[in-house]
XYZ file of N, CA and C in Angstrom:
651
model
N -12.052 -24.591 -35.949
C -10.529 -25.105 -36.020
C -9.344 -24.160 -36.047
N -9.771 -23.272 -37.134
C -8.525 -22.221 -37.084
C -8.278 -21.332 -35.809
N -9.499 -21.221 -35.189
C -9.518 -20.075 -33.883
C -8.881 -20.986 -32.613
N -9.232 -22.192 -32.686
C -8.312 -23.319 -31.735
C -6.922 -23.561 -31.917
N -6.677 -23.592 -33.321
C -5.336 -23.465 -33.656
C -4.158 -22.522 -33.269
N -5.251 -21.181 -33.555
C -4.317 -20.100 -33.056
C -4.195 -19.797 -31.594
N -5.172 -20.312 -30.857
C -5.333 -20.412 -29.550
C -4.092 -21.184 -28.792
N -3.791 -22.034 -29.140
C -3.046 -23.305 -28.931
C -1.400 -22.511 -29.368
N -1.228 -21.699 -30.348
C -0.181 -21.126 -30.946
C 0.354 -19.891 -29.867
N -0.833 -19.289 -29.250
C -0.730 -18.340 -28.246
C -0.336 -18.813 -26.837
N -1.062 -19.871 -26.379
C -0.759 -20.517 -25.010
C 0.816 -20.201 -24.521
N 1.688 -20.159 -25.182
C 3.122 -19.982 -24.558
C 2.818 -18.424 -24.056
N 2.393 -17.604 -24.941
C 2.628 -16.098 -25.094
C 1.696 -15.830 -23.938
N 0.263 -16.457 -23.382
C -0.337 -15.987 -22.247
C 0.198 -16.803 -21.148
N 1.095 -17.657 -21.386
C 1.576 -17.606 -19.977
C 3.217 -16.811 -19.475
N 3.648 -16.212 -20.686
C 4.552 -15.401 -20.263
C 3.724 -13.833 -19.746
N 2.545 -13.518 -20.275
C 2.028 -12.500 -19.587
C 1.282 -12.688 -18.254
N 0.988 -13.690 -17.682
C 0.662 -14.193 -16.410
C 1.996 -14.031 -15.387
N 3.038 -14.407 -15.959
C 3.994 -14.780 -15.298
C 4.713 -13.187 -15.020
N 4.516 -12.468 -16.245
C 4.886 -10.858 -15.975
C 4.095 -10.475 -14.725
N 2.868 -10.425 -14.851
C 1.852 -10.036 -14.203
C 2.026 -10.287 -12.913
N 1.986 -11.833 -12.270
C 2.295 -11.884 -11.133
C 3.375 -11.567 -10.245
N 4.609 -11.469 -11.211
C 6.006 -11.175 -10.636
C 5.946 -10.029 -10.079
N 5.527 -9.165 -11.186
C 5.176 -7.534 -10.926
C 4.711 -7.270 -9.658
N 3.098 -8.007 -9.387
C 2.711 -7.470 -8.261
C 3.400 -8.116 -7.371
N 4.229 -9.429 -6.960
C 4.820 -9.758 -5.709
C 5.838 -8.640 -5.250
N 6.398 -8.380 -6.614
C 7.879 -7.311 -6.045
C 7.186 -5.853 -5.699
N 6.136 -5.741 -6.494
C 5.765 -4.029 -6.422
C 4.843 -3.446 -5.127
N 3.953 -4.462 -4.544
C 3.072 -4.165 -3.217
C 3.857 -3.869 -1.996
N 5.338 -4.665 -1.774
C 5.748 -4.334 -0.812
C 6.972 -3.430 -0.958
N 7.433 -3.029 -2.419
C 8.537 -1.891 -2.530
C 7.667 -0.639 -2.888
N 6.376 -0.741 -3.253
C 5.796 0.495 -2.983
C 5.154 1.169 -1.372
N 5.174 0.282 -0.842
C 4.910 0.356 0.857
C 6.210 1.128 1.201
N 7.514 0.635 0.690
C 8.447 1.168 1.463
C 9.064 2.596 0.420
N 8.577 2.665 -0.526
C 8.678 4.223 -1.367
C 7.951 5.055 -0.446
N 6.909 4.636 -0.043
C 5.666 5.628 0.567
C 6.286 5.988 1.898
N 6.920 5.174 2.585
C 7.281 5.380 4.014
C 8.557 6.700 3.256
N 9.145 6.364 2.349
C 10.347 7.531 1.923
C 9.705 8.446 1.687
N 8.596 8.521 1.127
C 7.994 9.677 0.590
C 7.565 10.557 2.149
N 7.181 9.786 2.785
C 6.717 10.357 4.048
C 7.719 10.824 5.333
N 8.710 10.427 5.000
C 10.189 10.411 5.556
C 10.138 11.906 6.237
N 10.826 12.418 7.289
C 10.997 13.500 8.030
C 12.369 13.816 7.622
N 13.020 13.270 7.146
C 14.278 13.275 6.281
C 14.518 14.197 5.046
N 14.738 15.146 5.135
C 14.960 16.025 3.571
C 15.071 15.311 2.610
N 16.548 14.657 2.723
C 17.332 14.014 1.524
C 16.433 12.850 0.994
N 16.167 11.840 1.852
C 15.204 10.652 1.671
C 13.579 11.063 1.008
N 13.239 12.111 1.656
C 11.955 12.768 1.340
C 11.721 13.002 -0.167
N 12.822 14.020 -0.507
C 12.585 14.508 -1.504
C 13.206 13.802 -2.944
N 14.568 12.695 -2.388
C 14.959 11.593 -3.781
C 13.716 10.821 -3.745
N 12.850 10.270 -3.062
C 11.730 9.642 -3.239
C 10.453 10.338 -4.000
N 10.349 11.646 -3.828
C 9.346 12.279 -4.389
C 10.163 12.501 -5.922
N 11.175 12.661 -5.925
C 11.844 12.641 -7.560
C 11.701 11.590 -8.374
N 11.841 10.199 -7.619
C 11.609 9.350 -8.409
C 10.179 8.654 -8.753
N 9.403 9.189 -7.803
C 7.918 8.969 -8.372
C 7.641 9.680 -9.564
N 7.804 10.926 -9.608
C 7.664 12.046 -10.302
C 8.214 11.426 -11.652
N 9.386 10.647 -11.550
C 9.828 10.237 -13.134
C 9.388 9.041 -13.267
N 8.886 8.349 -12.612
C 8.349 6.896 -12.679
C 6.750 7.403 -13.501
N 6.096 8.437 -12.872
C 4.769 8.641 -13.146
C 4.646 9.658 -14.105
N 5.817 10.793 -14.655
C 5.769 11.329 -15.514
C 6.376 11.083 -16.996
N 6.933 10.009 -17.181
C 7.361 9.583 -18.300
C 6.923 7.952 -18.739
N 6.502 7.688 -19.935
C 5.976 6.565 -20.315
C 6.710 5.176 -20.147
N 5.928 4.072 -19.600
C 6.399 3.098 -19.411
C 7.353 2.383 -20.305
N 6.921 2.465 -21.485
C 7.650 1.927 -22.720
C 8.970 2.496 -22.877
N 9.171 3.843 -22.502
C 10.302 4.324 -22.228
C 11.086 3.769 -21.359
N 10.718 3.723 -20.419
C 11.083 3.301 -19.067
C 12.006 1.825 -18.886
N 11.074 1.117 -19.947
C 11.387 -0.397 -20.204
C 12.818 -0.429 -21.265
N 12.776 0.459 -22.143
C 14.038 0.563 -23.014
C 14.962 1.044 -22.270
N 15.014 2.431 -21.345
C 16.076 2.405 -20.470
C 16.472 1.280 -19.977
N 15.653 0.934 -19.001
C 16.082 -0.616 -18.309
C 17.240 -1.456 -19.051
N 16.523 -1.601 -20.285
C 17.096 -3.020 -21.231
C 18.201 -2.406 -22.069
N 18.345 -1.254 -22.512
C 19.527 -0.636 -23.070
C 20.363 0.089 -22.261
N 19.839 0.583 -21.113
C 20.973 1.504 -20.472
C 22.102 0.803 -20.127
N 22.441 -0.641 -19.608
C 23.549 -1.232 -19.406
C 24.701 -1.039 -20.278
N 23.846 -1.438 -21.610
C 24.948 -1.597 -22.662
C 25.149 -0.285 -23.010
N 24.846 1.043 -23.350
C 25.176 2.396 -23.279
C 25.711 3.098 -22.348
N 25.375 2.787 -21.193
C 26.225 3.389 -20.046
C 27.345 2.734 -19.830
N 27.230 1.139 -19.632
C 28.529 0.443 -19.037
C 29.455 -0.287 -20.187
N 28.862 -0.221 -21.167
C 29.039 -1.351 -22.569
C 29.208 -2.821 -21.924
N 27.913 -3.162 -20.856
C 27.725 -4.423 -20.821
C 26.601 -5.253 -21.991
N 27.306 -6.327 -22.206
C 26.789 -6.924 -23.229
C 25.278 -7.701 -23.042
N 24.352 -7.349 -23.730
C 22.992 -8.004 -23.278
C 22.718 -9.349 -23.829
N 22.382 -10.049 -22.979
C 21.831 -11.483 -23.159
C 20.109 -11.749 -23.198
N 19.863 -12.607 -24.110
C 18.735 -12.858 -24.396
C 18.059 -13.057 -23.104
N 18.474 -13.568 -21.672
C 17.836 -13.930 -20.493
C 17.392 -12.728 -20.092
N 18.374 -11.511 -20.099
C 18.248 -10.229 -19.484
C 17.013 -9.488 -20.182
N 16.500 -10.005 -21.258
C 15.412 -9.249 -21.531
C 14.119 -9.262 -20.597
N 14.005 -10.554 -20.338
C 12.874 -11.014 -19.347
C 12.748 -10.179 -17.872
N 14.532 -10.122 -17.582
C 14.625 -9.452 -16.030
C 14.375 -7.977 -16.142
N 14.461 -7.536 -17.514
C 14.543 -5.787 -17.607
C 13.068 -5.711 -17.583
N 11.955 -6.510 -18.203
C 10.778 -6.490 -18.268
C 10.225 -6.475 -16.882
N 10.663 -7.164 -16.045
C 10.084 -7.198 -14.448
C 10.822 -6.240 -13.895
N 11.750 -5.820 -14.116
C 12.476 -4.468 -13.598
C 11.992 -3.101 -13.725
N 11.768 -2.975 -14.968
C 11.317 -1.596 -15.596
C 9.354 -1.904 -15.303
N 8.834 -2.607 -14.909
C 7.250 -2.838 -14.625
C 7.443 -2.594 -13.085
N 8.036 -3.183 -12.144
C 8.253 -2.861 -10.818
C 8.915 -2.000 -10.218
N 9.460 -0.985 -11.124
C 10.073 0.206 -10.771
C 8.875 1.421 -11.137
N 8.090 0.859 -12.300
C 7.147 1.843 -12.694
C 5.843 1.957 -11.632
N 5.536 0.376 -11.454
C 4.188 0.457 -10.426
C 4.378 0.814 -9.157
N 5.410 0.391 -8.655
C 6.197 0.804 -7.382
C 5.629 2.054 -6.912
N 6.167 3.153 -8.144
C 5.612 4.776 -7.603
C 4.154 4.672 -7.689
N 3.269 4.260 -8.384
C 1.730 4.212 -8.270
C 1.178 3.931 -6.910
N 2.126 2.796 -6.624
C 1.099 1.915 -5.286
C 1.920 3.045 -4.341
N 2.891 3.723 -4.365
C 3.241 4.231 -3.512
C 2.705 5.343 -2.995
N 2.299 6.366 -3.872
C 0.776 7.212 -3.595
C -0.246 6.762 -3.047
N -0.669 5.757 -3.643
C -1.506 5.103 -2.964
C -1.851 4.953 -1.529
N -0.951 4.083 -1.300
C -0.402 3.521 0.403
C -0.501 5.096 0.826
N 0.326 6.033 0.492
C 0.530 7.065 1.241
C -0.788 7.837 1.427
N -1.776 7.902 0.431
C -2.928 8.674 0.583
C -3.855 7.791 1.730
N -3.806 6.657 1.747
C -4.261 5.723 2.898
C -3.933 5.922 3.930
N -2.368 5.896 4.254
C -1.866 6.320 5.351
C -2.018 7.552 6.049
N -2.067 8.522 5.445
C -2.157 9.933 5.635
C -3.734 10.539 6.055
N -4.650 9.398 5.649
C -5.793 9.754 5.687
C -6.615 8.949 7.179
N -5.696 8.410 7.841
C -5.998 7.733 9.046
C -5.774 8.797 10.101
N -7.085 8.884 11.197
C -6.782 9.847 12.315
C -5.874 9.868 13.350
N -5.322 10.986 13.593
C -3.980 10.932 14.381
C -4.318 10.307 15.899
N -5.861 10.517 16.059
C -5.981 10.154 17.384
C -5.814 8.745 17.592
N -5.727 7.830 16.448
C -5.562 6.296 16.407
C -4.247 5.776 16.933
N -3.624 6.698 17.022
C -1.588 6.566 16.861
C -1.713 7.152 18.344
N -2.426 7.899 18.994
C -2.573 8.661 20.273
C -3.081 7.456 21.216
N -3.910 6.831 20.621
C -4.831 5.778 21.603
C -4.010 4.543 22.122
N -3.576 4.255 20.541
C -2.706 3.331 20.741
C -1.392 3.143 21.482
N -0.803 4.473 21.512
C 0.028 4.759 22.499
C -0.243 4.733 23.865
N -1.553 5.151 24.110
C -1.572 5.039 25.646
C -1.994 3.729 25.902
N -2.609 2.800 25.085
C -2.461 1.400 25.470
C -1.390 0.850 25.533
N -0.281 1.171 25.445
C 1.108 0.871 25.526
C 1.802 -0.230 24.073
N 1.258 0.417 23.222
C 1.803 0.080 21.772
C 2.952 0.869 21.356
N 3.637 0.307 20.882
C 4.921 0.801 19.988
C 4.417 0.991 18.600
N 5.336 1.856 17.605
C 4.966 2.397 16.473
C 4.485 1.227 15.313
N 5.518 0.236 15.623
C 5.200 -0.838 14.503
C 4.241 -1.447 15.141
N 3.842 -2.173 16.390
C 2.721 -2.705 16.215
C 1.437 -1.984 16.270
N 1.505 -0.642 16.058
C 0.123 0.369 15.955
C 0.250 0.311 14.507
N 1.120 0.404 13.798
C 0.767 0.258 12.225
C 0.406 -0.884 12.074
N 1.326 -2.108 12.562
C 0.697 -3.426 11.663
C -0.565 -3.814 12.012
N -1.060 -3.637 13.493
C -2.296 -4.147 14.026
C -3.229 -3.370 13.666
N -3.477 -1.989 13.776
C -4.293 -1.141 13.902
C -4.723 -0.317 12.609
N -3.463 0.489 12.229
C -3.446 0.922 11.063
C -3.727 0.543 9.867
N -2.327 -0.370 9.430
C -2.077 -1.312 8.074
C -3.481 -1.634 7.519
N -4.495 -2.769 8.445
C -5.488 -3.467 8.055
C -6.619 -2.323 7.545
N -6.748 -1.066 8.358
C -7.701 -0.232 7.838
C -7.330 0.588 6.528
N -6.261 0.772 6.391
C -5.410 1.348 5.135
C -5.835 0.540 3.970
N -5.562 -0.800 3.853
C -5.849 -1.823 2.785
C -7.405 -1.672 2.615
N -8.112 -1.754 3.672
C -9.558 -1.559 2.986
C -9.719 0.032 2.549
N -9.419 0.766 2.954
C -9.595 2.042 2.210
C -9.110 2.298 0.555
N -7.825 1.606 0.570
C -7.145 1.610 -0.949
C -7.510 0.494 -1.949
N -8.314 -0.398 -1.533
C -8.395 -1.183 -2.148
C -9.196 -1.073 -3.597
N -10.174 -0.225 -3.559
C -10.293 0.212 -4.992
C -9.647 0.584 -5.877
N -8.599 1.427 -5.150
C -7.594 2.084 -6.072
C -6.673 1.315 -6.680
N -6.208 -0.049 -5.605
C -5.180 -0.780 -5.868
C -5.881 -1.491 -6.977
N -7.230 -2.268 -6.862
C -7.868 -2.556 -7.732
C -7.449 -2.128 -9.493
N -7.829 -0.941 -9.447
C -7.810 -0.306 -10.630
C -6.365 -0.274 -11.485
N -5.348 -0.070 -10.528
C -3.916 -0.353 -10.888
C -3.615 -1.576 -11.311
N -4.191 -2.493 -10.652
C -3.830 -3.954 -10.893
C -4.594 -4.381 -12.177
N -5.641 -3.863 -12.617
C -6.295 -3.727 -14.127
C -5.543 -3.338 -15.030
N -5.068 -2.237 -14.692
C -4.056 -1.452 -15.663
C -3.047 -2.178 -15.927
N -2.223 -2.844 -14.923
C -1.199 -3.702 -15.149
C -1.519 -5.042 -16.174
N -2.702 -5.385 -15.777
C -3.012 -6.633 -17.012
C -2.877 -6.150 -18.293
N -3.580 -4.992 -18.924
C -3.448 -4.576 -20.075
C -2.061 -3.938 -20.364
N -1.275 -3.543 -19.363
C 0.233 -2.856 -19.412
C 1.208 -3.973 -20.192
N 1.101 -5.234 -19.862
C 1.920 -6.214 -20.062
C 2.442 -6.664 -21.317
N 1.400 -5.905 -22.099
C 1.467 -5.726 -23.590
C 2.790 -4.910 -24.325
N 3.096 -3.892 -23.099
C 4.150 -3.366 -23.407
C 5.487 -3.928 -23.531
N 5.522 -4.902 -22.992
C 6.771 -5.892 -23.119
C 7.131 -6.166 -24.464
N 6.357 -5.598 -25.943
C 7.143 -6.226 -26.699
C 7.823 -4.878 -27.415
N 8.176 -3.777 -26.766
C 8.640 -2.936 -26.717
C 10.069 -3.165 -27.104
N 10.631 -4.089 -26.249
C 12.038 -4.772 -26.075
C 11.959 -6.128 -26.777
N 11.242 -6.128 -27.336
C 10.946 -7.623 -28.329
C 11.128 -8.527 -27.320
N 10.267 -8.602 -26.233
C 9.926 -9.411 -25.339
C 8.490 -10.512 -25.940
N 8.444 -11.504 -26.382
C 7.306 -12.549 -26.621
C 6.664 -12.798 -25.686
N 5.444 -11.895 -25.381
C 4.294 -12.171 -24.538
C 3.170 -12.362 -25.382
N 1.811 -12.398 -24.898
C 0.919 -12.834 -25.885
C 0.415 -11.690 -26.746
N 0.143 -10.419 -26.600
C 0.125 -9.391 -27.657
C 1.211 -9.674 -28.386
N 2.641 -9.746 -28.409
C 3.648 -9.836 -28.952
C 3.130 -11.186 -30.217
N 2.765 -12.160 -29.736
C 2.478 -13.195 -30.436
C 1.370 -13.160 -31.222
N 0.100 -12.522 -30.800
C -0.905 -12.287 -31.418
C -0.524 -11.289 -32.739
N 0.057 -10.646 -32.279
C 1.025 -9.492 -33.875
C 1.224 -10.588 -34.881
N 2.265 -11.067 -34.565
C 2.936 -11.823 -35.384
C 2.044 -12.886 -36.236
N 1.339 -13.601 -35.433
C 0.529 -14.640 -36.040
C -0.813 -13.881 -37.025
N -1.291 -12.503 -36.442
C -1.901 -11.925 -37.627
C -1.299 -11.386 -38.812
N -0.053 -10.869 -38.522
C 0.814 -10.719 -39.751
C 0.829 -11.527 -40.780
N 0.942 -12.998 -40.162
C 1.582 -14.215 -40.773
C 0.348 -14.590 -41.670
N -0.561 -14.635 -40.942
C -2.026 -15.451 -41.302
C -2.778 -14.241 -41.886
N -2.630 -13.099 -41.692
C -4.039 -12.305 -42.242
C -5.241 -12.320 -42.037
N -5.385 -12.691 -40.700
C -6.360 -12.798 -40.035
C -6.421 -11.884 -38.550
N -8.165 -11.445 -38.051
C -7.896 -10.776 -36.978
C -8.264 -11.635 -35.920
N -7.935 -13.086 -36.281
C -8.595 -13.862 -34.759
C -7.967 -14.044 -33.725
N -6.363 -14.036 -33.959
C -5.356 -13.404 -32.597
C -5.684 -12.577 -32.048
N -6.139 -11.119 -32.709
C -6.384 -9.919 -31.802
C -8.079 -10.226 -30.796
N -8.544 -10.983 -31.616
C -9.680 -11.133 -30.956
C -9.594 -12.025 -29.556
N -8.716 -12.927 -29.910
C -8.731 -14.302 -28.702
C -7.769 -13.274 -27.630
N -6.787 -12.335 -28.195
C -6.299 -11.587 -27.085
C -6.814 -10.533 -26.350
N -7.728 -10.134 -27.002
C -9.011 -9.013 -26.410
C -9.619 -9.948 -25.286
N -10.310 -11.184 -25.601
C -11.066 -12.155 -24.650
C -10.030 -12.588 -23.481
N -8.875 -12.905 -23.943
C -7.953 -13.437 -22.669
C -7.822 -11.563 -21.731
N -7.601 -10.616 -22.250
C -7.493 -9.501 -21.351
C -9.084 -9.504 -20.624
N -10.071 -9.300 -21.377
C -11.369 -9.404 -20.534
C -11.524 -10.263 -19.305
N -11.081 -11.449 -19.703
C -11.631 -12.548 -18.529
C -10.595 -12.490 -17.677
N -9.325 -12.283 -18.039
C -8.183 -12.060 -16.823
C -8.701 -10.745 -15.951
N -9.233 -9.857 -16.928
C -9.479 -8.525 -15.493
C -10.952 -8.866 -14.912
N -11.619 -9.736 -15.524
C -13.047 -10.218 -14.768
C -12.498 -11.112 -13.424
N -11.608 -11.841 -13.817
C -11.281 -12.490 -12.582
C -10.419 -11.643 -11.723
N -9.581 -10.718 -11.856
C -8.762 -9.804 -10.828
C -10.078 -9.222 -10.124
N -11.158 -8.498 -10.959
C -12.150 -7.526 -10.200
C -12.872 -8.663 -9.225
N -13.086 -9.767 -9.483
C -13.852 -10.888 -8.683
C -12.591 -11.265 -7.404
N -11.700 -11.242 -7.403
C -10.716 -11.962 -6.593
C -10.521 -10.566 -5.430
N -10.380 -9.389 -6.126
C -10.504 -8.242 -5.338
C -11.914 -7.610 -4.881
N -12.592 -7.988 -5.335
C -14.090 -8.067 -4.446
C -14.067 -8.746 -3.460
N -13.640 -10.040 -3.519
C -13.603 -11.105 -2.431
C -13.084 -10.505 -1.241
N -12.082 -10.057 -1.371
C -10.796 -9.482 -0.509
C -11.707 -8.251 0.279
N -12.377 -7.587 -0.907
C -12.791 -6.441 -0.093
C -13.979 -6.845 1.047
N -14.690 -7.610 0.491
C -15.583 -8.119 1.471
C -15.216 -8.561 2.739
N -14.234 -9.092 2.661
C -13.775 -10.040 3.821
C -13.045 -8.627 4.822
N -12.334 -7.719 4.328
C -11.896 -6.718 5.010
C -13.026 -5.580 5.554
N -14.500 -6.068 5.082
C -15.451 -5.242 5.896
C -15.388 -4.940 7.499
N -14.656 -5.966 7.936
C -14.805 -5.801 9.391
C -13.837 -4.882 9.938
N -13.262 -3.923 8.832
C -12.212 -2.928 9.248
C -12.813 -1.630 8.893
N -14.520 -1.788 8.429
C -14.838 -0.417 7.905
C -15.186 0.347 9.504
N -14.441 1.680 9.144
C -14.692 2.824 10.335
C -15.342 3.630 9.786
């Protein structure tokens, strides 16, 4: 009964963890593609600004980035921080960080495509947009799915870093309950939650990968 009671206490934290995960994914996947285009741009300024952004995001800890996003408005512009902003800071920090990683995954997939496919599509009368969306992108998605899956699994575990700006998600709640009750049960429940969540992610991504077999080249 003790474990069940603790689970019920952690339920709201689990909801917050799932919320962080899905919102980050929804915003990161398209933003990562946009950053990838910037990284491959022929414009010197855009290309190098994007490279700098990616280098900063990948070269500094996510926890530090969350602290900067949360406390930055106050220290730089003296904007008063609200309780509601804590959640937005978590999402902004995660999205900016993961967009950099996904951008490099997208870039590797796009640049691995043979130039002959673009030339063949041009001969058939396709413009660049049609070529990319109908021919290149489906194959790129197929190629990068394993790397994307790894990043998504990492995201599930990284949601626990929201505690760095005192946002109460599942891991923060588990620590509070463990400290108050002097028991390891909350940590065990948290571990099982992360494990099951990642099993589900791996299963879903595996199904998507199977459906994309049509685009194997």
